[in-house]
mmCIF file of C-alpha atoms in Angstrom:
data_model
loop_
_atom_site.group_PDB
_atom_site.id
_atom_site.type_symbol
_atom_site.label_atom_id
_atom_site.label_comp_id
_atom_site.label_asym_id
_atom_site.label_seq_id
_atom_site.Cartn_x
_atom_site.Cartn_y
_atom_site.Cartn_z
ATOM 1 C CA UNK A 1 -16.384 60.144 23.788
ATOM 2 C CA UNK A 2 -14.641 56.695 24.601
ATOM 3 C CA UNK A 3 -12.677 56.138 21.818
ATOM 4 C CA UNK A 4 -9.735 53.034 23.120
ATOM 5 C CA UNK A 5 -7.667 53.644 19.171
ATOM 6 C CA UNK A 6 -4.832 50.675 20.422
ATOM 7 C CA UNK A 7 -8.020 48.804 19.339
ATOM 8 C CA UNK A 8 -8.824 47.837 15.792
ATOM 9 C CA UNK A 9 -12.038 48.894 14.601
ATOM 10 C CA UNK A 10 -13.709 47.026 11.723
ATOM 11 C CA UNK A 11 -15.291 50.358 10.612
ATOM 12 C CA UNK A 12 -11.393 51.664 10.518
ATOM 13 C CA UNK A 13 -9.943 48.900 9.326
ATOM 14 C CA UNK A 14 -12.224 48.913 5.858
ATOM 15 C CA UNK A 15 -10.869 52.486 5.999
ATOM 16 C CA UNK A 16 -8.096 51.949 5.652
ATOM 17 C CA UNK A 17 -8.578 49.073 2.851
ATOM 18 C CA UNK A 18 -10.787 50.998 0.552
ATOM 19 C CA UNK A 19 -7.755 53.559 0.493
ATOM 20 C CA UNK A 20 -9.250 56.223 3.581
ATOM 21 C CA UNK A 21 -7.491 57.929 6.005
ATOM 22 C CA UNK A 22 -9.385 57.831 9.137
ATOM 23 C CA UNK A 23 -7.129 54.939 10.801
ATOM 24 C CA UNK A 24 -5.197 54.102 13.610
ATOM 25 C CA UNK A 25 -1.951 51.827 14.240
ATOM 26 C CA UNK A 26 -4.403 48.936 15.366
ATOM 27 C CA UNK A 27 -6.514 48.910 12.224
ATOM 28 C CA UNK A 28 -3.879 49.173 10.106
ATOM 29 C CA UNK A 29 -2.147 46.145 12.162
ATOM 30 C CA UNK A 30 -4.711 44.362 11.916
ATOM 31 C CA UNK A 31 -5.621 45.152 8.360
ATOM 32 C CA UNK A 32 -2.219 44.350 7.359
ATOM 33 C CA UNK A 33 -2.243 40.969 9.138
ATOM 34 C CA UNK A 34 -5.894 39.377 7.953
ATOM 35 C CA UNK A 35 -3.829 40.609 4.162
ATOM 36 C CA UNK A 36 -0.728 38.865 4.278
ATOM 37 C CA UNK A 37 -3.052 35.511 5.423
ATOM 38 C CA UNK A 38 -5.961 36.587 2.683
ATOM 39 C CA UNK A 39 -4.500 38.937 0.121
ATOM 40 C CA UNK A 40 -7.765 38.935 -1.656
ATOM 41 C CA UNK A 41 -9.287 41.146 1.544
ATOM 42 C CA UNK A 42 -8.552 44.736 -0.086
ATOM 43 C CA UNK A 43 -10.363 43.619 -3.583
ATOM 44 C CA UNK A 44 -13.000 41.980 -1.855
ATOM 45 C CA UNK A 45 -13.573 45.164 0.241
ATOM 46 C CA UNK A 46 -13.921 47.482 -2.343
ATOM 47 C CA UNK A 47 -16.117 45.266 -4.611
ATOM 48 C CA UNK A 48 -18.210 44.850 -1.293
ATOM 49 C CA UNK A 49 -18.413 49.070 -1.602
ATOM 50 C CA UNK A 50 -19.358 48.608 -5.409
ATOM 51 C CA UNK A 51 -21.976 46.136 -4.683
ATOM 52 C CA UNK A 52 -23.624 48.661 -2.111
ATOM 53 C CA UNK A 53 -23.719 51.432 -5.053
ATOM 54 C CA UNK A 54 -25.560 49.427 -7.095
ATOM 55 C CA UNK A 55 -27.859 47.712 -4.725
ATOM 56 C CA UNK A 56 -28.915 51.131 -3.729
ATOM 57 C CA UNK A 57 -29.429 52.122 -7.219
ATOM 58 C CA UNK A 58 -31.860 49.473 -7.971
ATOM 59 C CA UNK A 59 -33.927 50.045 -4.738
ATOM 60 C CA UNK A 60 -33.852 53.777 -5.832
ATOM 61 C CA UNK A 61 -35.082 52.936 -9.291
ATOM 62 C CA UNK A 62 -37.792 50.509 -7.696
ATOM 63 C CA UNK A 63 -39.278 53.467 -5.722
ATOM 64 C CA UNK A 64 -37.843 52.705 -2.237
ATOM 65 C CA UNK A 65 -36.811 56.095 -0.366
ATOM 66 C CA UNK A 66 -36.275 55.109 2.984
ATOM 67 C CA UNK A 67 -32.902 53.152 3.776
ATOM 68 C CA UNK A 68 -31.801 52.013 6.998
ATOM 69 C CA UNK A 69 -28.189 51.544 6.801
ATOM 70 C CA UNK A 70 -26.718 49.469 9.672
ATOM 71 C CA UNK A 71 -22.581 49.301 10.455
ATOM 72 C CA UNK A 72 -22.536 52.342 7.914
ATOM 73 C CA UNK A 73 -18.607 52.736 8.258
ATOM 74 C CA UNK A 74 -16.693 55.675 8.103
ATOM 75 C CA UNK A 75 -17.478 57.890 4.671
ATOM 76 C CA UNK A 76 -16.414 56.732 1.656
ATOM 77 C CA UNK A 77 -17.240 57.466 -1.981
ATOM 78 C CA UNK A 78 -20.770 56.852 -2.894
ATOM 79 C CA UNK A 79 -22.348 57.095 0.815
ATOM 80 C CA UNK A 80 -26.093 55.598 0.710
ATOM 81 C CA UNK A 81 -27.781 58.582 0.479
ATOM 82 C CA UNK A 82 -25.799 60.123 -1.679
ATOM 83 C CA UNK A 83 -26.661 57.563 -4.064
ATOM 84 C CA UNK A 84 -29.834 57.231 -3.159
ATOM 85 C CA UNK A 85 -30.807 61.285 -3.572
ATOM 86 C CA UNK A 86 -28.842 61.251 -6.951
ATOM 87 C CA UNK A 87 -32.050 59.333 -8.001
ATOM 88 C CA UNK A 88 -34.412 60.504 -5.409
ATOM 89 C CA UNK A 89 -32.925 64.006 -3.560
ATOM 90 C CA UNK A 90 -36.240 63.359 -1.243
ATOM 91 C CA UNK A 91 -34.682 60.112 -0.302
ATOM 92 C CA UNK A 92 -34.616 59.877 3.596
ATOM 93 C CA UNK A 93 -31.234 57.533 5.263
ATOM 94 C CA UNK A 94 -30.530 56.941 8.970
ATOM 95 C CA UNK A 95 -27.066 56.194 9.603
ATOM 96 C CA UNK A 96 -26.238 53.593 12.499
ATOM 97 C CA UNK A 97 -22.693 52.337 13.890
ATOM 98 C CA UNK A 98 -21.381 51.498 16.935
ATOM 99 C CA UNK A 99 -18.090 54.100 16.839
ATOM 100 C CA UNK A 100 -18.020 57.184 18.100
ATOM 101 C CA UNK A 101 -15.291 57.758 15.556
ATOM 102 C CA UNK A 102 -17.920 57.017 12.608
ATOM 103 C CA UNK A 103 -20.334 58.681 13.921
ATOM 104 C CA UNK A 104 -17.901 61.859 14.500
ATOM 105 C CA UNK A 105 -17.021 62.180 10.489
ATOM 106 C CA UNK A 106 -20.522 60.890 9.941
ATOM 107 C CA UNK A 107 -22.307 64.417 10.963
ATOM 108 C CA UNK A 108 -19.605 66.345 9.720
ATOM 109 C CA UNK A 109 -19.473 65.041 6.063
ATOM 110 C CA UNK A 110 -22.387 63.402 5.550
ATOM 111 C CA UNK A 111 -24.558 66.323 4.641
ATOM 112 C CA UNK A 112 -28.054 64.805 1.905
ATOM 113 C CA UNK A 113 -29.771 66.794 0.069
ATOM 114 C CA UNK A 114 -32.350 69.053 2.092
ATOM 115 C CA UNK A 115 -35.353 67.925 0.211
ATOM 116 C CA UNK A 116 -34.687 64.419 1.554
ATOM 117 C CA UNK A 117 -33.181 64.070 5.650
ATOM 118 C CA UNK A 118 -30.279 62.056 6.826
ATOM 119 C CA UNK A 119 -29.774 61.077 10.288
ATOM 120 C CA UNK A 120 -27.182 59.399 12.481
ATOM 121 C CA UNK A 121 -27.180 57.128 15.860
ATOM 122 C CA UNK A 122 -24.425 55.337 17.705
ATOM 123 C CA UNK A 123 -25.824 52.472 18.337
ATOM 124 C CA UNK A 124 -24.966 49.002 18.209
ATOM 125 C CA UNK A 125 -26.753 45.685 15.825
ATOM 126 C CA UNK A 126 -26.677 43.668 19.009
ATOM 127 C CA UNK A 127 -29.757 45.780 20.104
ATOM 128 C CA UNK A 128 -32.189 46.468 17.388
ATOM 129 C CA UNK A 129 -34.529 47.829 20.086
ATOM 130 C CA UNK A 130 -32.320 50.499 20.670
ATOM 131 C CA UNK A 131 -31.886 51.371 17.132
ATOM 132 C CA UNK A 132 -36.045 51.102 16.084
ATOM 133 C CA UNK A 133 -36.888 52.946 19.307
ATOM 134 C CA UNK A 134 -34.125 56.156 18.681
ATOM 135 C CA UNK A 135 -35.760 59.335 18.699
ATOM 136 C CA UNK A 136 -33.535 59.497 15.198
ATOM 137 C CA UNK A 137 -34.887 56.832 13.396
ATOM 138 C CA UNK A 138 -38.748 57.720 14.178
ATOM 139 C CA UNK A 139 -38.271 61.542 13.456
ATOM 140 C CA UNK A 140 -36.645 60.580 9.731
ATOM 141 C CA UNK A 141 -38.198 57.195 8.955
ATOM 142 C CA UNK A 142 -42.020 56.174 8.461
ATOM 143 C CA UNK A 143 -41.990 52.651 9.185
ATOM 144 C CA UNK A 144 -45.472 52.005 8.101
ATOM 145 C CA UNK A 145 -43.573 52.671 4.548
ATOM 146 C CA UNK A 146 -41.260 50.133 2.955
ATOM 147 C CA UNK A 147 -37.610 50.588 4.054
ATOM 148 C CA UNK A 148 -34.370 49.268 2.974
ATOM 149 C CA UNK A 149 -32.999 47.364 5.589
ATOM 150 C CA UNK A 150 -28.800 47.456 4.517
ATOM 151 C CA UNK A 151 -26.523 45.097 6.230
ATOM 152 C CA UNK A 152 -23.923 45.088 4.730
ATOM 153 C CA UNK A 153 -20.497 43.618 5.794
ATOM 154 C CA UNK A 154 -21.994 43.883 10.055
ATOM 155 C CA UNK A 155 -23.381 40.224 10.613
ATOM 156 C CA UNK A 156 -20.056 38.681 10.106
ATOM 157 C CA UNK A 157 -18.661 40.805 13.404
ATOM 158 C CA UNK A 158 -21.255 39.113 15.887
ATOM 159 C CA UNK A 159 -20.125 35.785 16.200
ATOM 160 C CA UNK A 160 -23.199 34.338 17.785
ATOM 161 C CA UNK A 161 -25.214 32.536 15.291
ATOM 162 C CA UNK A 162 -28.518 33.070 17.353
ATOM 163 C CA UNK A 163 -27.955 36.317 17.925
ATOM 164 C CA UNK A 164 -27.412 37.088 14.380
ATOM 165 C CA UNK A 165 -30.963 35.316 13.563
ATOM 166 C CA UNK A 166 -32.561 37.178 16.296
ATOM 167 C CA UNK A 167 -31.449 40.175 15.135
ATOM 168 C CA UNK A 168 -32.608 39.909 11.729
ATOM 169 C CA UNK A 169 -35.579 38.415 12.747
ATOM 170 C CA UNK A 170 -36.206 41.742 14.906
ATOM 171 C CA UNK A 171 -35.299 44.021 12.145
ATOM 172 C CA UNK A 172 -37.300 42.439 9.262
ATOM 173 C CA UNK A 173 -40.646 42.429 11.844
ATOM 174 C CA UNK A 174 -40.429 45.791 12.757
ATOM 175 C CA UNK A 175 -40.479 46.818 8.678
ATOM 176 C CA UNK A 176 -43.511 46.825 6.415
ATOM 177 C CA UNK A 177 -44.716 44.848 3.323
ATOM 178 C CA UNK A 178 -42.800 45.773 0.189
ATOM 179 C CA UNK A 179 -39.438 46.564 2.422
ATOM 180 C CA UNK A 180 -35.865 45.051 1.459
ATOM 181 C CA UNK A 181 -33.152 43.798 2.957
ATOM 182 C CA UNK A 182 -29.602 44.295 1.450
ATOM 183 C CA UNK A 183 -26.959 41.849 2.962
ATOM 184 C CA UNK A 184 -23.146 41.083 2.577
ATOM 185 C CA UNK A 185 -21.396 38.294 4.680
ATOM 186 C CA UNK A 186 -18.107 36.579 4.659
ATOM 187 C CA UNK A 187 -17.826 33.297 3.751
ATOM 188 C CA UNK A 188 -14.903 30.463 3.271
ATOM 189 C CA UNK A 189 -17.426 28.383 0.799
ATOM 190 C CA UNK A 190 -15.135 28.790 -1.980
ATOM 191 C CA UNK A 191 -12.065 28.419 0.159
ATOM 192 C CA UNK A 192 -9.858 25.674 -0.335
ATOM 193 C CA UNK A 193 -8.745 23.313 2.573
ATOM 194 C CA UNK A 194 -5.756 25.371 2.695
ATOM 195 C CA UNK A 195 -7.901 28.787 3.290
ATOM 196 C CA UNK A 196 -9.715 26.808 5.265
ATOM 197 C CA UNK A 197 -7.313 26.388 7.924
ATOM 198 C CA UNK A 198 -5.512 29.628 7.550
ATOM 199 C CA UNK A 199 -8.717 31.546 8.434
ATOM 200 C CA UNK A 200 -9.292 29.076 11.391
ATOM 201 C CA UNK A 201 -6.375 29.423 13.037
ATOM 202 C CA UNK A 202 -6.351 32.853 12.756
ATOM 203 C CA UNK A 203 -10.163 33.134 14.118
ATOM 204 C CA UNK A 204 -9.011 31.190 17.319
ATOM 205 C CA UNK A 205 -6.174 33.265 18.104
ATOM 206 C CA UNK A 206 -7.984 36.592 17.702
ATOM 207 C CA UNK A 207 -6.666 37.719 14.151
ATOM 208 C CA UNK A 208 -9.633 38.281 12.773
ATOM 209 C CA UNK A 209 -12.804 39.554 14.191
ATOM 210 C CA UNK A 210 -14.881 37.708 11.037
ATOM 211 C CA UNK A 211 -17.310 34.559 11.725
ATOM 212 C CA UNK A 212 -17.556 33.305 8.692
ATOM 213 C CA UNK A 213 -20.899 31.449 7.666
ATOM 214 C CA UNK A 214 -22.326 28.970 5.321
ATOM 215 C CA UNK A 215 -24.641 29.692 2.298
ATOM 216 C CA UNK A 216 -26.985 27.585 3.680
ATOM 217 C CA UNK A 217 -26.760 29.520 6.751
ATOM 218 C CA UNK A 218 -27.435 32.911 5.391
ATOM 219 C CA UNK A 219 -30.695 31.553 3.537
ATOM 220 C CA UNK A 220 -32.183 31.308 7.262
ATOM 221 C CA UNK A 221 -32.016 34.963 7.321
ATOM 222 C CA UNK A 222 -33.803 35.022 4.504
ATOM 223 C CA UNK A 223 -37.375 32.795 5.026
ATOM 224 C CA UNK A 224 -39.855 33.816 3.880
ATOM 225 C CA UNK A 225 -38.202 36.774 1.493
ATOM 226 C CA UNK A 226 -38.744 36.618 -2.329
ATOM 227 C CA UNK A 227 -35.093 36.617 -3.308
ATOM 228 C CA UNK A 228 -33.757 38.859 -6.030
ATOM 229 C CA UNK A 229 -32.253 38.112 -9.178
ATOM 230 C CA UNK A 230 -29.446 36.849 -9.619
ATOM 231 C CA UNK A 231 -30.135 35.294 -5.850
ATOM 232 C CA UNK A 232 -27.035 35.057 -3.439
ATOM 233 C CA UNK A 233 -24.149 35.155 -5.232
ATOM 234 C CA UNK A 234 -20.660 36.325 -4.645
ATOM 235 C CA UNK A 235 -20.166 40.306 -4.167
ATOM 236 C CA UNK A 236 -18.721 41.554 -7.153
ATOM 237 C CA UNK A 237 -21.530 39.097 -9.019
ATOM 238 C CA UNK A 238 -24.404 40.654 -8.109
ATOM 239 C CA UNK A 239 -25.939 42.491 -11.169
ATOM 240 C CA UNK A 240 -22.357 43.292 -12.014
ATOM 241 C CA UNK A 241 -21.173 46.299 -14.427
ATOM 242 C CA UNK A 242 -17.742 44.533 -15.427
ATOM 243 C CA UNK A 243 -16.685 41.519 -16.855
ATOM 244 C CA UNK A 244 -16.020 38.308 -15.206
ATOM 245 C CA UNK A 245 -13.105 37.984 -15.823
ATOM 246 C CA UNK A 246 -12.123 41.524 -14.316
ATOM 247 C CA UNK A 247 -13.589 40.314 -11.055
ATOM 248 C CA UNK A 248 -12.120 39.280 -7.933
ATOM 249 C CA UNK A 249 -11.959 35.529 -7.314
ATOM 250 C CA UNK A 250 -10.021 33.507 -4.868
ATOM 251 C CA UNK A 251 -9.992 30.215 -3.125
ATOM 252 C CA UNK A 252 -9.515 31.745 0.353
ATOM 253 C CA UNK A 253 -11.757 33.969 1.278
ATOM 254 C CA UNK A 254 -15.092 35.457 0.031
ATOM 255 C CA UNK A 255 -18.442 37.438 0.127
ATOM 256 C CA UNK A 256 -21.830 36.492 -0.104
ATOM 257 C CA UNK A 257 -24.340 38.926 -1.054
ATOM 258 C CA UNK A 258 -28.335 39.125 -1.726
ATOM 259 C CA UNK A 259 -31.002 41.384 -1.958
ATOM 260 C CA UNK A 260 -34.318 40.269 -0.854
ATOM 261 C CA UNK A 261 -37.881 41.456 -0.715
ATOM 262 C CA UNK A 262 -40.597 41.417 2.076
ATOM 263 C CA UNK A 263 -43.994 40.421 0.362
#
């Protein structure tokens, strides 16, 4: 297992922001630098995790029993299979990540209900053919039946706009009618001019690996899908369970969220 702990990794940095223990000095330094520039980022990371729980709950209640979670990150409370299998013990989940540390922890800790099935594969979002053709996916999911494709806070780590569009299209095309796309993505749409300048400067010098995108660009990934209410909204607003005044709001960073169904 080839792991360079001197280079920050998004999954380990996210784990750090969520209060986990599976990170290294480079991840903490990167996380702290981003948080200094954008203090809301830790709250947004937690809001993003809460959205995942709400979205998986909603889909499970709609009868979805298969989940493909790409860019899963390190185990944390309310992992996809835990949420889904609380509602439907026979739910099946495939986790995908490109960090071998994530996969090692996943295999050791993410033990699902034996009435369902949970699988883990090390692969990169940018290679959808490797994901779709992996034996673990084929053994776990039936791609003739609806699947929820989870792309939660992962697309913004791919900087090439055309590549992202092609990846989403290929993954969507592999799924049957009745499947869902669950997506969150970093944006500067809600930002002040000062916030945008700070982001652009940090991105240009490599201080952040997040490629923020606009609502209009995110909408192109949803062409032909039926968008579930309340639509494309801030991650903390999607079928929220708390009061609006308790949700993180900032003029320097934001995350869009959406759930959409393939007709």
